[in-house]
Amino acid sequence: MAAAAAALSAPSTSLTSIWASPPRLLRRRRANPLPGATPCPRPKKPPPLSCAAAATPTPAPAAAKAGSWKDLCRLNAWVVRDYRRLVDSVGVLEPALRRLSDEQLKAKTAEFRTRLGRGETLADVQGEAFAVVREAARRTLGMRHFDVQIIGGAVLHDGCIAEMKTGEGKTLVSTLAAYLNALTGEGVHVVTVNDYLAQRDAEWMGRVHRFLGLTVGLIQAGMKSDERRASYRCDITYTNNSELGFDYLRDNLSRNKEQLVMRWPRPFHFAIVDEVDSVLIDEGRNPLLISGEDNRDAARYQVAAKVAELLMEGVHYTVELKGNNIDLTEDGVAHAEIILGTDDLWDENDPWARFVMNALKAKVFYRRDVQYIVRDGKAIIINELMQTCSMNQPFLSHWKFHLLIQSFLHHLYQSWPLTGRVEPKRRWSDGIHQAVEAKEGLKIQADSVIVAQITYQSLFKLYPKLSGMTGTAKTEEKDFLKMFKMPVIEVPTNLPNVRVDLPIQAFATARGKWLYVRAEVESMFQLGRPVLVGTTSVESSEYLSDLLKAHHIPHNVLNARPKYAAREAEIIAQAGRKHAITISTNMAGRGTDIILGGNPKMLTKEIVEDSILPFLTHEPPDIDMEGESTSHKGLSKIKLGPSSLALLAKAAIMAKYVHQSERNEWSFSKAKSTIAESIEMGQTIGMEKLQERLAEEFEIYPLCDAIGLAYLSVLRDCEIHCSAEGTEVKTLGGLHVVGTSLHESRRIDNQLRGRAGRQGDPGSTRFMVSLQDEIFQKFNLDTEWAVRLISRITNDEDIAIESNVVVKQLLGLQINAEKYYFGIRKSLVEFDEVLEVQRKHVYNLRQVILSGDSESCSEQIFQYMQAVADEIVLLNIDPQKPPKTWNLAKLLDEFVGLGGKLLGESFKDIQEENLQSALEQIHGSGSVKADSFALPNMPMPPDSFRGIRKKTSSIMRWLAICLDDTSKKGRYTNTVNLLRKYFGDFLIATYLNAVQESHYDDAHISGIEREVLLKTLDALWKDHLVNMNKLSSAVNVRSFGHRNPLEEYKIDGCRFFISMLSATRRLTVEALLHYWSSPMESDEIFNTEDQ
């Protein structure tokens, strides 16, 4: 134990500095297949011609052994080796912790928190905490962290990205870092990509944390504010990325502290992002928007859709697929103007250009069943997994490149969906969604007006400490280092990876590719090997499905169609069974492991539901919500033992009697949720306790206990069946993955490959590429050379080619696409940083107003009033010229107009000459009283600076004026400062006097002030967001003048922001002075909506 304590006292080295400039790592690919690896059989077609020895199947590289020569060349290996000391210290503590009782183990949490309170750091308790979590997981989940998982937990704690291959247990790894960082009591967020995974992890991994005495919260769509607030107050909160972002935005639109749900004033402490590459790279540029509605232009979309139908590509407009751009030709502009009966499409009073361009984009780029589906009269976005990264293109001139950047900035999040799932709550902005609705003849939803927005990249930068985990991140390490300063650490696999990656097959035509895919699937089905086919769209998946149906090959389809997507986890979980064929759009089901032989828990749940649901409810399932039942054709039937059949029958009988005794018919969703709760309860309680409870006499039927016991009994039978079938599948060669197209990033291809070869299982992958695939068309990549080469080899265009020359060239094109997107994304981040700084300032100001006490709110108003007085003075004087040249008449008019009746009475007899005389008298004067200063022969400010706080505030404002180094300096600077002091004090004193004369209590006054401050700030910030979006689209025109659009955006964006803050201050002051001049007439502040 002493040795362990010594080891624990040495914290792991921080990695950020080591990885600031990561060296290029040397890699070597093994050419020979691993012993015993079975290559994938050929399709039943003529054998493909091989142009090189590259046709030899190549196994995926296994984890390098410690001490091998590779370690000397790879920085990653040295970093992992450093973590081995922590692994050893955790292992030393394990025997002692196993001897502790449950209560003693739980007490460790309080012990750790006490030690942290005494001054120890998280590094001091890291080893012990990890050992405690490992033991708690063994007791609650029956899962013990492997040594490589301990390394993964340490990587997360150090604020890095842990790259762990599929099936290596990333979900279990997160418990280590989450527990350790939750000990501080500041909250930990575990962020997943959807509600299902968040709920699964909160229930599954939450058992470990709850066992150790931590509180676990869950954020789900549809939750009420009280539930969200309670979940965010927990030690560990599970949520998905969109819910987290929208909660942050909604909190920054709240009008009082009671509406806040996050932990303010510090809502962010530490986050673990699951599938971090998907969240921060694929969806990182997608802004989360909260918007209002604007119905003014709804009719124009339908007219524009008709115009778009009449325009012809190549004649009236040109298309650039790579940038998703459309340009009208001169003929196109003239034709559209004739149809619409207008002289100018860009006429500000009758603008049609935006509607016509959006209608053309909806016609060309937004395809039904690819980018969206139509359901219940609505166009619903399909989140198709496509790469959104970008890169520099050296051959582009400076202005052309920035022009392209601006185009992507405007349309990026509209054009690239992400995960193959439907997103019913998402809508494309800038009128694109309305244009799609008009094209399909659907009801036009209202235009959106942005109220608040933030990108995922900006959101997660708010965390002082951020980490992530995924199976594919190394290829995007440059992005993570630049944007988040997070290096990517490759965590070694627990067992060697024996997956075989077969050579890519290239086809001249799409027809040949699909025929070979069908033939490959058929040959694997006959062998009994499970197959996962990855497609790029709903359209492709259903085309392949039709091909397989024509050859009577049973299969399951998983795409964005509601009938499939609702059973996403169930379909993917059974994709590893013998003879299972699964067609999936890009990485749908990501987050659910494919277990060879099948997932016994999912299979058991399905059996229990099929046996009991018909007795609990007669309501048919809603296909849109529950999905179409999974096909089991061709799969082996599970044999249940007599005890399992008896328990299922008993539970079914109880369900029948419960249903008959209920007066109201059970809904299908209620029946299903009852079964789910019973299963969860059965897993928690255990079989022995359930049997004891059922043996007791009950006044009511113990339905939940009966279902839970039946589940556990069936689970044992399913585990035996799945284990035996899994062994058989491994003997056949494991899961075979077929990719039907290269993606715009190698990372996405690697995600699909990673589905095979889980935890040392055998498996194989094959990619089949057509030269007619979308990636080559989109980037206008030259594939003629490949067509000519294939034509020289064979006259059959449908023959597959496995050639080093062809494959290397195609992969080179993919790398070029990666580089292109990398440059675009890099520049987009720079554009977004401008708005990010402004947003942070506004939201921080908003929280000060919202969460501060009445004194801080009043002080904010005093600062506003002094700033407004300063602006009026400085705009009308020049400290380098004498006062007789100053525009004092305009100064007085602006100042008096600011306060209306409150200031008009005091200054009604004051003329320019009076102020001129006063300035001449004070010029060169000596000291002044900072808390009671007044200009000679000018109105005296009301005596409102009574009390030490108000006098101190007045003195501090005077010091700020004297130390102001931003204003222009000159011979008359002291005179100008006294003028600023006088008008500022007069304005504040007049306001305080009006408030005191109103005789309202302090709570009411504070409420009025806070309401005016927030309403004014929110209204002008909303306008600013609209202006910044317009600016981002407008600065590209300046590229033609050889001016840098990014610099132009920064300069104009800064000017816009300064103007917005100035307008906020002025309107706030005017509104408050107007209110207190006649409080009874100004209740519209509370009774009207923002304009």
Short mmCIF file of C-alpha atoms in Angstrom, two decimals, residues 251-252 254-258 260 262-267 843-857 1006 1010 1014:
data_model
loop_
_atom_site.label_atom_id
_atom_site.label_comp_id
_atom_site.label_asym_id
_atom_site.label_seq_id
_atom_site.Cartn_x
_atom_site.Cartn_y
_atom_site.Cartn_z
CA ASP A 251 -31.10 30.26 -20.10
CA ASN A 252 -29.66 33.27 -21.91
CA SER A 254 -34.65 33.99 -19.49
CA ARG A 255 -36.14 37.06 -17.86
CA ASN A 256 -35.66 36.02 -14.22
CA LYS A 257 -33.43 33.75 -12.14
CA GLU A 258 -36.25 31.28 -11.47
CA LEU A 260 -32.63 29.25 -15.23
CA MET A 262 -28.20 25.22 -15.51
CA ARG A 263 -25.66 25.77 -12.72
CA TRP A 264 -25.15 29.50 -12.90
CA PRO A 265 -22.89 31.47 -12.62
CA ARG A 266 -20.59 28.57 -13.67
CA PRO A 267 -22.69 26.14 -15.70
CA TYR A 843 -24.22 36.62 -22.20
CA ASN A 844 -21.86 37.48 -19.34
CA LEU A 845 -23.45 40.92 -19.12
CA ARG A 846 -26.87 39.32 -19.17
CA GLN A 847 -26.04 36.98 -16.30
CA VAL A 848 -24.69 39.88 -14.23
CA ILE A 849 -28.01 41.67 -14.73
CA LEU A 850 -30.11 38.56 -14.15
CA SER A 851 -28.27 37.06 -11.17
CA GLY A 852 -26.99 40.19 -9.45
CA ASP A 853 -28.65 41.95 -6.51
CA SER A 854 -30.42 45.30 -6.71
CA GLU A 855 -27.20 47.20 -5.96
CA SER A 856 -25.31 45.62 -8.87
CA CYS A 857 -28.28 46.25 -11.18
CA SER A 1006 -35.27 46.55 -9.03
CA ARG A 1010 -33.91 44.51 -14.59
CA LEU A 1014 -32.89 42.70 -20.34
#
